[in-house]
PDB file of C-alpha atoms in Angstrom:
ATOM      1  CA  MET A   1       0.000   0.000   0.000  1.00  0.00           C
ATOM      2  CA  GLN A   2       1.202   3.492  -0.835  1.00  0.00           C
ATOM      3  CA  TYR A   3       1.138   5.896   2.113  1.00  0.00           C
ATOM      4  CA  VAL A   4       1.012   9.488   0.879  1.00  0.00           C
ATOM      5  CA  THR A   5       1.363  12.529   3.126  1.00  0.00           C
ATOM      6  CA  ASP A   6       2.325  15.044   0.427  1.00  0.00           C
ATOM      7  CA  LEU A   7      -0.484  15.250  -2.108  1.00  0.00           C
ATOM      8  CA  SER A   8       1.657  17.131  -4.624  1.00  0.00           C
ATOM      9  CA  LYS A   9       3.920  14.111  -4.992  1.00  0.00           C
ATOM     10  CA  TYR A  10       1.158  11.613  -5.765  1.00  0.00           C
ATOM     11  CA  GLN A  11       0.151  10.818  -9.293  1.00  0.00           C
ATOM     12  CA  THR A  12      -1.331   7.768 -10.962  1.00  0.00           C
ATOM     13  CA  GLU A  13      -2.156   6.902 -14.540  1.00  0.00           C
ATOM     14  CA  ASN A  14      -4.651   4.228 -13.510  1.00  0.00           C
ATOM     15  CA  ARG A  15      -8.346   4.661 -12.879  1.00  0.00           C
ATOM     16  CA  THR A  16      -9.193   4.826  -9.200  1.00  0.00           C
ATOM     17  CA  ALA A  17     -12.047   4.090  -6.828  1.00  0.00           C
ATOM     18  CA  VAL A  18     -11.944   6.841  -4.203  1.00  0.00           C
ATOM     19  CA  THR A  19     -13.611   7.481  -0.883  1.00  0.00           C
ATOM     20  CA  LEU A  20     -13.090  10.813   0.869  1.00  0.00           C
ATOM     21  CA  GLY A  21     -13.616  12.154   4.365  1.00  0.00           C
ATOM     22  CA  LYS A  22     -11.904  12.756   7.695  1.00  0.00           C
ATOM     23  CA  PHE A  23     -11.931   9.029   8.514  1.00  0.00           C
ATOM     24  CA  ASP A  24     -11.364   9.841  12.175  1.00  0.00           C
ATOM     25  CA  GLY A  25     -11.141   6.426  13.790  1.00  0.00           C
ATOM     26  CA  LEU A  26     -11.992   4.390  10.680  1.00  0.00           C
ATOM     27  CA  HIS A  27     -15.211   3.385  12.410  1.00  0.00           C
ATOM     28  CA  ARG A  28     -17.919   1.053  11.092  1.00  0.00           C
ATOM     29  CA  GLY A  29     -19.398   3.735   8.839  1.00  0.00           C
ATOM     30  CA  HIS A  30     -16.002   4.397   7.290  1.00  0.00           C
ATOM     31  CA  GLN A  31     -15.456   0.677   6.883  1.00  0.00           C
ATOM     32  CA  GLU A  32     -18.600   0.463   4.749  1.00  0.00           C
ATOM     33  CA  LEU A  33     -17.290   3.194   2.452  1.00  0.00           C
ATOM     34  CA  ILE A  34     -13.989   1.371   2.127  1.00  0.00           C
ATOM     35  CA  SER A  35     -15.756  -1.885   1.274  1.00  0.00           C
ATOM     36  CA  ARG A  36     -17.504  -0.091  -1.621  1.00  0.00           C
ATOM     37  CA  ILE A  37     -14.255   1.094  -3.219  1.00  0.00           C
ATOM     38  CA  GLN A  38     -12.679  -2.318  -2.675  1.00  0.00           C
ATOM     39  CA  ARG A  39     -15.564  -3.935  -4.547  1.00  0.00           C
ATOM     40  CA  PHE A  40     -15.384  -1.533  -7.490  1.00  0.00           C
ATOM     41  CA  ALA A  41     -11.590  -1.787  -7.680  1.00  0.00           C
ATOM     42  CA  ASP A  42     -11.747  -5.588  -7.757  1.00  0.00           C
ATOM     43  CA  GLN A  43     -14.468  -5.684 -10.408  1.00  0.00           C
ATOM     44  CA  GLU A  44     -13.092  -2.941 -12.651  1.00  0.00           C
ATOM     45  CA  LYS A  45      -9.347  -3.481 -12.124  1.00  0.00           C
ATOM     46  CA  ALA A  46      -8.947  -0.007 -10.648  1.00  0.00           C
ATOM     47  CA  GLU A  47      -6.839   1.237  -7.747  1.00  0.00           C
ATOM     48  CA  SER A  48      -8.570   1.751  -4.394  1.00  0.00           C
ATOM     49  CA  VAL A  49      -7.780   5.084  -2.705  1.00  0.00           C
ATOM     50  CA  VAL A  50      -8.732   6.355   0.757  1.00  0.00           C
ATOM     51  CA  PHE A  51      -8.405  10.142   0.786  1.00  0.00           C
ATOM     52  CA  ALA A  52      -8.359  11.314   4.413  1.00  0.00           C
ATOM     53  CA  PHE A  53      -8.390  14.990   5.365  1.00  0.00           C
ATOM     54  CA  ASP A  54      -6.097  15.571   8.359  1.00  0.00           C
ATOM     55  CA  MET A  55      -7.736  18.256  10.477  1.00  0.00           C
ATOM     56  CA  GLY A  56      -4.754  18.491  12.843  1.00  0.00           C
ATOM     57  CA  LYS A  57      -6.730  18.019  16.063  1.00  0.00           C
ATOM     58  CA  GLU A  58      -6.639  15.258  18.663  1.00  0.00           C
ATOM     59  CA  ALA A  59      -7.630  12.270  16.574  1.00  0.00           C
ATOM     60  CA  LEU A  60      -9.139   8.913  17.378  1.00  0.00           C
ATOM     61  CA  MET A  61      -6.478   7.404  15.127  1.00  0.00           C
ATOM     62  CA  THR A  62      -3.128   8.826  14.018  1.00  0.00           C
ATOM     63  CA  GLY A  63      -1.963   8.708  10.420  1.00  0.00           C
ATOM     64  CA  GLU A  64       0.442   5.892  11.227  1.00  0.00           C
ATOM     65  CA  GLU A  65      -2.353   3.925  12.896  1.00  0.00           C
ATOM     66  CA  LYS A  66      -4.530   4.388   9.809  1.00  0.00           C
ATOM     67  CA  LYS A  67      -1.671   3.125   7.708  1.00  0.00           C
ATOM     68  CA  ALA A  68      -1.300  -0.005   9.847  1.00  0.00           C
ATOM     69  CA  TYR A  69      -5.059  -0.626   9.877  1.00  0.00           C
ATOM     70  CA  LEU A  70      -5.482  -0.304   6.094  1.00  0.00           C
ATOM     71  CA  GLU A  71      -2.320  -2.146   5.082  1.00  0.00           C
ATOM     72  CA  GLY A  72      -3.299  -4.870   2.637  1.00  0.00           C
ATOM     73  CA  CYS A  73      -6.871  -3.538   2.337  1.00  0.00           C
ATOM     74  CA  VAL A  74      -6.482  -0.679  -0.156  1.00  0.00           C
ATOM     75  CA  ASP A  75      -3.877   0.366  -2.697  1.00  0.00           C
ATOM     76  CA  THR A  76      -3.316   3.924  -1.456  1.00  0.00           C
ATOM     77  CA  LEU A  77      -3.928   5.932   1.707  1.00  0.00           C
ATOM     78  CA  ILE A  78      -3.608   9.688   1.244  1.00  0.00           C
ATOM     79  CA  ILE A  79      -3.364  11.796   4.392  1.00  0.00           C
ATOM     80  CA  CYS A  80      -4.110  15.311   3.185  1.00  0.00           C
ATOM     81  CA  PRO A  81      -3.314  18.075   5.703  1.00  0.00           C
ATOM     82  CA  PHE A  82      -6.053  20.697   5.840  1.00  0.00           C
ATOM     83  CA  THR A  83      -3.742  23.447   4.629  1.00  0.00           C
ATOM     84  CA  GLU A  84      -4.797  26.922   3.576  1.00  0.00           C
ATOM     85  CA  ALA A  85      -4.454  25.870  -0.073  1.00  0.00           C
ATOM     86  CA  ILE A  86      -6.881  22.983   0.439  1.00  0.00           C
ATOM     87  CA  ARG A  87      -9.180  25.036   2.660  1.00  0.00           C
ATOM     88  CA  GLU A  88      -9.414  27.877   0.121  1.00  0.00           C
ATOM     89  CA  MET A  89      -9.746  25.668  -2.978  1.00  0.00           C
ATOM     90  CA  GLU A  90     -13.124  26.049  -4.649  1.00  0.00           C
ATOM     91  CA  ALA A  91     -15.174  22.871  -4.767  1.00  0.00           C
ATOM     92  CA  GLU A  92     -15.289  22.767  -8.579  1.00  0.00           C
ATOM     93  CA  GLU A  93     -11.495  23.074  -8.712  1.00  0.00           C
ATOM     94  CA  PHE A  94     -11.129  20.248  -6.198  1.00  0.00           C
ATOM     95  CA  ILE A  95     -13.199  17.968  -8.418  1.00  0.00           C
ATOM     96  CA  GLU A  96     -11.297  18.909 -11.563  1.00  0.00           C
ATOM     97  CA  LYS A  97      -7.720  19.202 -10.244  1.00  0.00           C
ATOM     98  CA  ILE A  98      -7.672  16.562  -7.499  1.00  0.00           C
ATOM     99  CA  LEU A  99     -10.323  13.968  -8.229  1.00  0.00           C
ATOM    100  CA  ILE A 100     -10.057  13.929 -12.021  1.00  0.00           C
ATOM    101  CA  GLU A 101      -6.641  15.172 -13.135  1.00  0.00           C
ATOM    102  CA  GLN A 102      -4.626  13.782 -10.233  1.00  0.00           C
ATOM    103  CA  LEU A 103      -6.582  10.723  -9.061  1.00  0.00           C
ATOM    104  CA  HIS A 104      -8.359   9.759 -12.303  1.00  0.00           C
ATOM    105  CA  ALA A 105     -11.432   8.878 -10.265  1.00  0.00           C
ATOM    106  CA  ALA A 106     -13.753   6.446 -12.019  1.00  0.00           C
ATOM    107  CA  TYR A 107     -15.807   5.755  -8.898  1.00  0.00           C
ATOM    108  CA  ILE A 108     -16.408   7.895  -5.815  1.00  0.00           C
ATOM    109  CA  ALA A 109     -18.087   6.728  -2.595  1.00  0.00           C
ATOM    110  CA  VAL A 110     -18.957   9.246   0.123  1.00  0.00           C
ATOM    111  CA  GLY A 111     -21.358   9.623   3.021  1.00  0.00           C
ATOM    112  CA  THR A 112     -24.554  11.634   2.865  1.00  0.00           C
ATOM    113  CA  ASP A 113     -23.054  14.584   4.763  1.00  0.00           C
ATOM    114  CA  PHE A 114     -19.795  14.875   2.837  1.00  0.00           C
ATOM    115  CA  HIS A 115     -18.701  18.470   2.172  1.00  0.00           C
ATOM    116  CA  PHE A 116     -15.569  19.846   0.560  1.00  0.00           C
ATOM    117  CA  GLY A 117     -14.084  22.983  -0.968  1.00  0.00           C
ATOM    118  CA  HIS A 118     -14.015  26.601   0.156  1.00  0.00           C
ATOM    119  CA  GLN A 119     -16.631  27.277   2.848  1.00  0.00           C
ATOM    120  CA  LYS A 120     -17.849  23.692   2.348  1.00  0.00           C
ATOM    121  CA  ARG A 121     -19.669  24.669  -0.841  1.00  0.00           C
ATOM    122  CA  GLY A 122     -19.120  21.238  -2.325  1.00  0.00           C
ATOM    123  CA  ASP A 123     -21.521  18.458  -1.374  1.00  0.00           C
ATOM    124  CA  ILE A 124     -23.094  15.299  -2.769  1.00  0.00           C
ATOM    125  CA  CYS A 125     -25.375  17.346  -5.029  1.00  0.00           C
ATOM    126  CA  MET A 126     -22.361  18.951  -6.689  1.00  0.00           C
ATOM    127  CA  LEU A 127     -20.650  15.573  -7.065  1.00  0.00           C
ATOM    128  CA  LYS A 128     -23.804  14.277  -8.784  1.00  0.00           C
ATOM    129  CA  GLN A 129     -23.900  17.335 -11.028  1.00  0.00           C
ATOM    130  CA  TYR A 130     -20.336  16.793 -12.300  1.00  0.00           C
ATOM    131  CA  ALA A 131     -20.469  13.000 -12.554  1.00  0.00           C
ATOM    132  CA  LYS A 132     -21.627  12.884 -16.167  1.00  0.00           C
ATOM    133  CA  ARG A 133     -19.214  15.611 -17.296  1.00  0.00           C
ATOM    134  CA  TYR A 134     -16.166  13.820 -15.891  1.00  0.00           C
ATOM    135  CA  GLY A 135     -17.358  10.263 -16.354  1.00  0.00           C
ATOM    136  CA  TYR A 136     -17.203   8.959 -12.821  1.00  0.00           C
ATOM    137  CA  GLU A 137     -19.728   6.813 -10.984  1.00  0.00           C
ATOM    138  CA  LEU A 138     -20.942   8.245  -7.687  1.00  0.00           C
ATOM    139  CA  GLU A 139     -22.337   6.230  -4.790  1.00  0.00           C
ATOM    140  CA  ILE A 140     -23.839   7.915  -1.745  1.00  0.00           C
ATOM    141  CA  VAL A 141     -23.686   5.630   1.292  1.00  0.00           C
ATOM    142  CA  GLU A 142     -26.156   6.016   4.140  1.00  0.00           C
ATOM    143  CA  LYS A 143     -24.779   6.448   7.647  1.00  0.00           C
ATOM    144  CA  ALA A 144     -24.239   3.361   9.784  1.00  0.00           C
ATOM    145  CA  VAL A 145     -26.459   3.412  12.879  1.00  0.00           C
ATOM    146  CA  TYR A 146     -26.123   1.994  16.381  1.00  0.00           C
ATOM    147  CA  ARG A 147     -28.889   2.270  18.972  1.00  0.00           C
ATOM    148  CA  LYS A 148     -30.881   4.521  16.643  1.00  0.00           C
ATOM    149  CA  ARG A 149     -28.025   7.035  16.387  1.00  0.00           C
ATOM    150  CA  GLU A 150     -25.672   7.644  13.474  1.00  0.00           C
ATOM    151  CA  ILE A 151     -22.173   6.373  14.110  1.00  0.00           C
ATOM    152  CA  SER A 152     -19.738   9.291  14.123  1.00  0.00           C
ATOM    153  CA  SER A 153     -16.455  10.359  15.675  1.00  0.00           C
ATOM    154  CA  THR A 154     -18.489  12.617  17.994  1.00  0.00           C
ATOM    155  CA  TYR A 155     -20.496   9.626  19.259  1.00  0.00           C
ATOM    156  CA  ILE A 156     -17.257   7.706  19.853  1.00  0.00           C
ATOM    157  CA  ARG A 157     -15.597  10.622  21.655  1.00  0.00           C
ATOM    158  CA  GLU A 158     -18.596  10.919  23.957  1.00  0.00           C
ATOM    159  CA  ALA A 159     -18.241   7.249  24.880  1.00  0.00           C
ATOM    160  CA  LEU A 160     -14.490   7.558  25.475  1.00  0.00           C
ATOM    161  CA  LYS A 161     -14.933  10.691  27.585  1.00  0.00           C
ATOM    162  CA  VAL A 162     -16.859   8.696  30.206  1.00  0.00           C
ATOM    163  CA  GLY A 163     -14.679   5.590  29.872  1.00  0.00           C
ATOM    164  CA  ASN A 164     -17.274   3.553  27.996  1.00  0.00           C
ATOM    165  CA  VAL A 165     -14.734   1.744  25.842  1.00  0.00           C
ATOM    166  CA  GLU A 166     -17.144  -1.141  25.305  1.00  0.00           C
ATOM    167  CA  LEU A 167     -19.589   1.185  23.525  1.00  0.00           C
ATOM    168  CA  ALA A 168     -16.671   2.695  21.603  1.00  0.00           C
ATOM    169  CA  GLU A 169     -15.765  -0.816  20.459  1.00  0.00           C
ATOM    170  CA  LYS A 170     -19.314  -1.341  19.139  1.00  0.00           C
ATOM    171  CA  LEU A 171     -19.061   1.876  17.129  1.00  0.00           C
ATOM    172  CA  LEU A 172     -15.512   1.404  15.889  1.00  0.00           C
ATOM    173  CA  GLY A 173     -15.725  -2.303  15.125  1.00  0.00           C
ATOM    174  CA  TYR A 174     -12.504  -2.847  17.095  1.00  0.00           C
ATOM    175  CA  ARG A 175     -11.182  -2.010  20.564  1.00  0.00           C
ATOM    176  CA  TYR A 176      -9.808   1.479  21.135  1.00  0.00           C
ATOM    177  CA  ARG A 177      -6.053   1.250  21.419  1.00  0.00           C
ATOM    178  CA  THR A 178      -2.726   2.952  21.652  1.00  0.00           C
ATOM    179  CA  GLU A 179       0.776   1.856  20.803  1.00  0.00           C
ATOM    180  CA  GLY A 180       4.363   2.825  21.467  1.00  0.00           C
ATOM    181  CA  VAL A 181       7.724   1.844  22.909  1.00  0.00           C
ATOM    182  CA  VAL A 182       7.967   0.642  26.505  1.00  0.00           C
ATOM    183  CA  GLU A 183      10.048   3.145  28.446  1.00  0.00           C
ATOM    184  CA  HIS A 184      11.768   3.112  31.823  1.00  0.00           C
ATOM    185  CA  GLY A 185       9.620   4.454  34.634  1.00  0.00           C
ATOM    186  CA  GLN A 186      10.131   4.942  38.357  1.00  0.00           C
ATOM    187  CA  LYS A 187      10.060   1.140  38.862  1.00  0.00           C
ATOM    188  CA  LEU A 188       7.622   1.735  41.709  1.00  0.00           C
ATOM    189  CA  GLY A 189       5.324  -1.035  40.507  1.00  0.00           C
ATOM    190  CA  ARG A 190       8.198  -3.512  40.658  1.00  0.00           C
ATOM    191  CA  THR A 191       8.925  -2.418  44.254  1.00  0.00           C
ATOM    192  CA  LEU A 192       5.267  -2.920  45.201  1.00  0.00           C
ATOM    193  CA  GLY A 193       5.095  -6.329  43.537  1.00  0.00           C
ATOM    194  CA  PHE A 194       3.398  -5.518  40.229  1.00  0.00           C
ATOM    195  CA  PRO A 195       5.946  -4.469  37.575  1.00  0.00           C
ATOM    196  CA  THR A 196       4.359  -2.394  34.813  1.00  0.00           C
ATOM    197  CA  LEU A 197       4.946  -1.397  31.205  1.00  0.00           C
ATOM    198  CA  ASN A 198       5.022   2.371  30.681  1.00  0.00           C
ATOM    199  CA  VAL A 199       4.012   3.759  27.283  1.00  0.00           C
ATOM    200  CA  ALA A 200       3.748   7.497  26.630  1.00  0.00           C
ATOM    201  CA  TRP A 201       0.452   8.748  25.222  1.00  0.00           C
ATOM    202  CA  LYS A 202       0.711  10.400  21.807  1.00  0.00           C
ATOM    203  CA  PRO A 203      -0.294  14.078  22.131  1.00  0.00           C
ATOM    204  CA  GLU A 204      -2.041  13.997  18.740  1.00  0.00           C
ATOM    205  CA  LYS A 205      -4.348  11.160  19.847  1.00  0.00           C
ATOM    206  CA  ALA A 206      -7.599  11.570  21.818  1.00  0.00           C
ATOM    207  CA  ALA A 207      -7.353   9.960  25.253  1.00  0.00           C
ATOM    208  CA  PRO A 208     -10.220   8.108  26.938  1.00  0.00           C
ATOM    209  CA  ARG A 209     -11.249   9.017  30.481  1.00  0.00           C
ATOM    210  CA  PHE A 210      -8.307   8.774  32.862  1.00  0.00           C
ATOM    211  CA  GLY A 211      -8.632   5.664  34.957  1.00  0.00           C
ATOM    212  CA  VAL A 212      -8.061   1.953  35.299  1.00  0.00           C
ATOM    213  CA  TYR A 213      -9.019  -0.463  32.543  1.00  0.00           C
ATOM    214  CA  ALA A 214      -8.857  -4.152  31.789  1.00  0.00           C
ATOM    215  CA  CYS A 215      -6.349  -4.188  28.915  1.00  0.00           C
ATOM    216  CA  ARG A 216      -4.795  -6.456  26.356  1.00  0.00           C
ATOM    217  CA  VAL A 217      -1.180  -5.963  25.341  1.00  0.00           C
ATOM    218  CA  LYS A 218       0.491  -7.265  22.195  1.00  0.00           C
ATOM    219  CA  MET A 219       4.230  -7.920  22.453  1.00  0.00           C
ATOM    220  CA  ASP A 220       6.351  -9.836  19.968  1.00  0.00           C
ATOM    221  CA  GLY A 221       3.233 -11.028  18.161  1.00  0.00           C
ATOM    222  CA  THR A 222       1.539 -12.432  21.288  1.00  0.00           C
ATOM    223  CA  TRP A 223      -1.485 -10.972  23.112  1.00  0.00           C
ATOM    224  CA  TYR A 224      -1.441 -10.833  26.921  1.00  0.00           C
ATOM    225  CA  CYS A 225      -4.153  -9.781  29.375  1.00  0.00           C
ATOM    226  CA  GLY A 226      -3.577  -7.192  32.067  1.00  0.00           C
ATOM    227  CA  ILE A 227      -4.806  -4.186  33.993  1.00  0.00           C
ATOM    228  CA  GLY A 228      -3.715  -0.658  33.139  1.00  0.00           C
ATOM    229  CA  ASN A 229      -3.918   2.910  34.350  1.00  0.00           C
ATOM    230  CA  LEU A 230      -4.249   5.720  31.836  1.00  0.00           C
ATOM    231  CA  GLY A 231      -3.441   9.114  33.250  1.00  0.00           C
ATOM    232  CA  ILE A 232      -0.835  11.131  35.120  1.00  0.00           C
ATOM    233  CA  LYS A 233      -0.260   8.939  38.240  1.00  0.00           C
ATOM    234  CA  PRO A 234      -1.132  11.699  40.758  1.00  0.00           C
ATOM    235  CA  THR A 235      -0.127   9.632  43.799  1.00  0.00           C
ATOM    236  CA  VAL A 236       3.518   9.349  42.783  1.00  0.00           C
ATOM    237  CA  THR A 237       4.266  12.278  40.443  1.00  0.00           C
ATOM    238  CA  ASP A 238       3.334  15.870  39.662  1.00  0.00           C
ATOM    239  CA  ALA A 239       4.704  15.727  36.121  1.00  0.00           C
ATOM    240  CA  LYS A 240       1.248  15.794  34.423  1.00  0.00           C
ATOM    241  CA  ARG A 241       2.634  13.587  31.647  1.00  0.00           C
ATOM    242  CA  ILE A 242       0.048  11.170  30.266  1.00  0.00           C
ATOM    243  CA  LEU A 243       1.095   7.529  30.374  1.00  0.00           C
ATOM    244  CA  THR A 244      -0.485   4.150  29.933  1.00  0.00           C
ATOM    245  CA  GLU A 245       0.926   1.955  32.695  1.00  0.00           C
ATOM    246  CA  VAL A 246      -0.010  -1.721  32.393  1.00  0.00           C
ATOM    247  CA  TYR A 247       0.565  -4.683  34.683  1.00  0.00           C
ATOM    248  CA  VAL A 248       0.602  -7.690  32.351  1.00  0.00           C
ATOM    249  CA  PHE A 249      -0.594 -11.029  33.711  1.00  0.00           C
ATOM    250  CA  ASP A 250       1.633 -14.054  33.062  1.00  0.00           C
ATOM    251  CA  TYR A 251       4.558 -12.093  31.629  1.00  0.00           C
ATOM    252  CA  LYS A 252       7.964 -12.156  33.299  1.00  0.00           C
ATOM    253  CA  GLY A 253      10.278 -10.924  30.525  1.00  0.00           C
ATOM    254  CA  ASP A 254      12.123  -7.649  30.008  1.00  0.00           C
ATOM    255  CA  ALA A 255       9.889  -5.439  27.861  1.00  0.00           C
ATOM    256  CA  TYR A 256      11.950  -2.223  27.887  1.00  0.00           C
ATOM    257  CA  GLY A 257      12.394  -0.896  24.379  1.00  0.00           C
ATOM    258  CA  LYS A 258       9.756  -3.212  22.905  1.00  0.00           C
ATOM    259  CA  TYR A 259       7.065  -1.831  20.614  1.00  0.00           C
ATOM    260  CA  VAL A 260       3.652  -2.777  22.017  1.00  0.00           C
ATOM    261  CA  GLU A 261      -0.040  -2.322  21.253  1.00  0.00           C
ATOM    262  CA  ILE A 262      -2.494  -1.755  24.095  1.00  0.00           C
ATOM    263  CA  GLU A 263      -6.258  -2.312  23.822  1.00  0.00           C
ATOM    264  CA  PHE A 264      -8.721  -0.847  26.325  1.00  0.00           C
ATOM    265  CA  CYS A 265     -11.303  -3.543  27.085  1.00  0.00           C
ATOM    266  CA  ALA A 266     -13.373  -2.378  30.083  1.00  0.00           C
ATOM    267  CA  PHE A 267     -13.358   0.572  32.486  1.00  0.00           C
ATOM    268  CA  GLU A 268     -13.080  -0.166  36.216  1.00  0.00           C
ATOM    269  CA  ARG A 269     -12.616   3.143  38.050  1.00  0.00           C
ATOM    270  CA  PRO A 270     -11.386   6.720  37.583  1.00  0.00           C
ATOM    271  CA  GLU A 271      -7.771   7.620  38.321  1.00  0.00           C
ATOM    272  CA  SER A 272      -7.336   8.575  41.981  1.00  0.00           C
ATOM    273  CA  ARG A 273      -4.797  10.094  44.326  1.00  0.00           C
ATOM    274  CA  PHE A 274      -4.046   7.910  47.355  1.00  0.00           C
ATOM    275  CA  ALA A 275      -2.817   9.074  50.749  1.00  0.00           C
ATOM    276  CA  SER A 276      -0.051   6.475  50.878  1.00  0.00           C
ATOM    277  CA  LEU A 277       1.688   3.806  48.841  1.00  0.00           C
ATOM    278  CA  GLU A 278       0.036   1.206  51.087  1.00  0.00           C
ATOM    279  CA  GLU A 279      -3.399   2.451  50.040  1.00  0.00           C
ATOM    280  CA  LEU A 280      -2.275   2.425  46.410  1.00  0.00           C
ATOM    281  CA  LYS A 281      -1.042  -1.173  46.671  1.00  0.00           C
ATOM    282  CA  THR A 282      -4.304  -2.305  48.288  1.00  0.00           C
ATOM    283  CA  GLN A 283      -6.308  -0.735  45.457  1.00  0.00           C
ATOM    284  CA  VAL A 284      -4.048  -2.178  42.762  1.00  0.00           C
ATOM    285  CA  ASP A 285      -4.606  -5.636  44.234  1.00  0.00           C
ATOM    286  CA  ARG A 286      -8.346  -5.021  43.764  1.00  0.00           C
ATOM    287  CA  ASP A 287      -7.714  -3.742  40.223  1.00  0.00           C
ATOM    288  CA  ILE A 288      -5.798  -6.898  39.331  1.00  0.00           C
ATOM    289  CA  LEU A 289      -8.666  -9.028  40.643  1.00  0.00           C
ATOM    290  CA  PHE A 290     -11.099  -7.001  38.502  1.00  0.00           C
ATOM    291  CA  GLY A 291      -8.977  -7.603  35.416  1.00  0.00           C
ATOM    292  CA  MET A 292      -8.593 -11.322  36.040  1.00  0.00           C
ATOM    293  CA  GLU A 293     -12.325 -11.748  36.610  1.00  0.00           C
ATOM    294  CA  TYR A 294     -13.123  -9.744  33.475  1.00  0.00           C
ATOM    295  CA  PHE A 295     -10.956 -11.876  31.215  1.00  0.00           C
ATOM    296  CA  ARG A 296     -12.103 -15.103  32.884  1.00  0.00           C
ATOM    297  CA  ALA A 297     -15.691 -14.122  32.022  1.00  0.00           C
ATOM    298  CA  GLN A 298     -14.682 -13.564  28.391  1.00  0.00           C
ATOM    299  CA  GLN A 299     -13.470 -17.144  27.946  1.00  0.00           C
TER     300      GLN A 299
END
């Protein structure tokens, strides 16, 4: 798969099947759009292209995470920064210069609320209007719905804000996750009897509610169960740096420097400040029991 972050450097001579949007989180609604371009590309021997506008805010999924998720699914992922040039481009020019001249779009799939171009003047009606002139097929895909509400990044953010990662999973079609390199911490967990993996939170990624979660951790191709705290560890530091700190069940190896993935499975409690390390240890023992019981129930 081609991963393009500079639109000016991308060019193809082949016909393409394109879907466009923010694709924040690549949730179930986005996945339906992607399935449409995959189908057309397979049938018509075209290239499948996901064109994602990067709005530069805290995202449900970083560009690199999108790349990893879509690897092997589409031919090209374009991450297009929402620059002034893109923001000020008239909608008609976007169709002509980007979709037709640069992407050679033969098929376009978008959601019902898709807008583009200067002051969002472009919409599905304009795409329909220009379809015959430029010879592309347009498909408008209805929004995916869960519990009588349209699935959206806003819906997902609301769930994450209160720690409802199980609802977020229903909307996304996968568990909310983070990833990164295990770094050295204060080694306090090791002193208290529960050594943890510390992974810094990416500042460009939206964080769920601070607190303790049942987690799964992938290391060296193997998934492990555990219990993790997402937050700033107020009992032991004033640094205000956001970390995911996970105690992994049934793992005794040295994980420092390893690249890991962490899934948030179920929320237990909000992050708290404890009066002493003894109180903290007592609560962590309860947290570990919560995690073990959660994963036992999943078997």
